[in-house]
């Protein structure tokens, strides 16, 4: 069943008094219990897309298109409905837990606030969050609840943030680079908790990351976004064997990996572009090694190819060559 | 308990500061020109009489002996004897100190309540913010004696709403009499507090914790009280402390302008008459008030900001 439907989303933000395009065109669906990884380089508009889902946007933002949660239009909600939606249906996990948790209030106050705010009894809320803290591996709970954020490590704070998100029993988690700010060993640990809890509870998740491999590991499907445009969407299971967009292939190739040592072969040339910088043609045209004239003049629409959707004029034609993992692996083997 | 330990540390610092200040105050007047004995005898006296007076007043003892006697007296409620009034300083001050305490407290309330309310309104309501910022900029540039003259002209002489002079009797009478002086004393500090509150609230409004609260569907009212004002209270309290301490100094001017018989005007008289004991006592009280207010603010800061509670090592 479709839980979240993002249809032709566009977003403009005010920058120095002028509207600037941040998201061109993103169409995406999430089923109940499904995890979708939203992947792309920094500045692509991943955070803004996830924020559009909860309508947490900067002042003066202009939203186009539609975001429907369980059949209800999010942009059309009034203040009251929006608060109810935020306090029951969807929970956001931010990247930087240290700045996103109020430094002068206790961990307990942070964890129980949303529950108490929506009318639950304080004592019940404490019971709920205490159990949750244990499940994400935080012990000595009564003591922790009385502590302040500065007394906890970064990894612990992020687990507190995860517990807070789970506490409201949402149907959808929005996780915006939840482990990027942590050191590598902590990243794995925190990610494991998030993944286990999400699966155990059957929650849907929109997982924002710049790390395609990580997204493929914890999500069911992957959506790749470049300069505010959705360029490819595919099952996570096919990412290593068959990607259809040159940008996705580039992302895959630019990440060093323990299992695929030929990693840096095909790093993407040029710098990432912002949505407002791109010309009318394909957004990736300036950095794509496979450009033809058509790419410069016409923006490719999303087309269904197999189980994937891709916005590339030459998708069918390039299909075999793009599967970086296998290709470079074979190269190595022969050499 | 870390908090208790840190509070005790701060209290110890406070006592030490007061001790150092008392040495400085006593020392400054000890070194000042003019011999109290000559002053007391009133002009022509023989050296033997002078020595006798000096002996009675312990003026020939070493500095630290005299300082210790003075401090010991103060700790027992004896502030010394005024040679000018020939009366104990304690009883001279008794009738005056309350007038000053009322004035400064009234002013402090006006500043904190008014300044925080205006600053908060300015930060949360854009339109209003512009007007308040303009108004407080004028207020900020108005010295208390100018404010006093304007307030007397407008509210005492023209409108006759409030008396211009004296301290009045009974609670209502005192409140009425002290209103204009308190406002005059408060004005520029109120403007300062309002501008600082506005800046602090604006800063907190832009912080991530506010975004988190909004993303969780917390009511705007609670977002403001728990995640904006609660955090902004830390800088606001610090500045309120500086402000109230500053009032102690401004008090001297305003008491003169409105003819209030308090510590400030008494200090001016004592200085003009070279009344050393009175000067020392008033200076010590003013410094003590200053230090105690700062101490209270320090401790309040510990309660407001858990990050400060780690004991210094
Ligand atoms: N408050 C803002 N005002 C204007 N532009 C913004 C704001 N926040 C982000 N942007 C711009 O929007 C674009 C997309 O940002 P974001 O969604 O945060 O990217 P990502 O999460 O993919 O790194 C970037 O070009 C960024 O500069
Ligand atoms: Mg981001």
Short mmCIF file of C-alpha atoms in Angstrom, two decimals, chain A residues 51 54 56 59 83 86-87 90 92 94 99-105 110-111 113-114 117 148 150-151 164, chain B residues 126 207-209 211-220 222 226-227 230-231 234 304-307 309-310:
data_model
loop_
_atom_site.label_atom_id
_atom_site.label_comp_id
_atom_site.label_asym_id
_atom_site.label_seq_id
_atom_site.Cartn_x
_atom_site.Cartn_y
_atom_site.Cartn_z
CA UNK A 51 12.03 18.28 4.65
CA UNK A 54 7.29 17.13 6.79
CA UNK A 56 9.94 21.86 7.55
CA UNK A 59 10.76 30.92 5.52
CA UNK A 83 1.13 19.43 14.05
CA UNK A 86 4.26 15.66 12.74
CA UNK A 87 3.48 14.37 16.21
CA UNK A 90 6.26 10.95 10.75
CA UNK A 92 12.68 13.14 11.54
CA UNK A 94 18.62 14.86 11.98
CA UNK A 99 22.81 20.80 17.85
CA UNK A 100 19.32 19.39 17.34
CA UNK A 101 18.80 18.42 20.98
CA UNK A 102 18.31 21.38 23.32
CA UNK A 103 21.53 21.64 25.39
CA UNK A 104 19.84 23.08 28.48
CA UNK A 105 17.13 20.45 28.88
CA UNK A 110 13.78 15.66 25.16
CA UNK A 111 12.63 12.08 24.83
CA UNK A 113 8.39 15.97 25.16
CA UNK A 114 6.54 14.92 22.02
CA UNK A 117 2.71 17.31 24.17
CA UNK A 148 22.20 16.72 29.79
CA UNK A 150 26.83 17.56 26.80
CA UNK A 151 27.33 14.58 29.11
CA UNK A 164 12.85 9.86 20.32
CA UNK B 126 8.69 41.71 12.75
CA UNK B 207 19.04 27.27 16.31
CA UNK B 208 18.59 23.64 15.37
CA UNK B 209 16.81 22.66 18.58
CA UNK B 211 13.72 23.03 14.20
CA UNK B 212 13.62 19.72 16.05
CA UNK B 213 10.78 20.90 18.27
CA UNK B 214 8.82 22.10 15.24
CA UNK B 215 9.43 18.82 13.42
CA UNK B 216 7.84 17.01 16.36
CA UNK B 217 4.64 19.02 16.27
CA UNK B 218 5.27 20.98 19.47
CA UNK B 219 2.90 23.95 19.82
CA UNK B 220 4.48 27.29 18.85
CA UNK B 222 5.86 25.76 23.87
CA UNK B 226 11.03 25.80 26.16
CA UNK B 227 13.42 26.05 23.26
CA UNK B 230 14.58 29.12 28.12
CA UNK B 231 17.88 29.21 26.23
CA UNK B 234 21.17 32.59 29.94
CA UNK B 304 20.10 27.92 33.89
CA UNK B 305 23.03 26.40 32.02
CA UNK B 306 23.94 22.82 32.89
CA UNK B 307 27.11 23.11 30.81
CA UNK B 309 28.02 23.05 36.27
CA UNK B 310 31.16 21.03 35.78
#
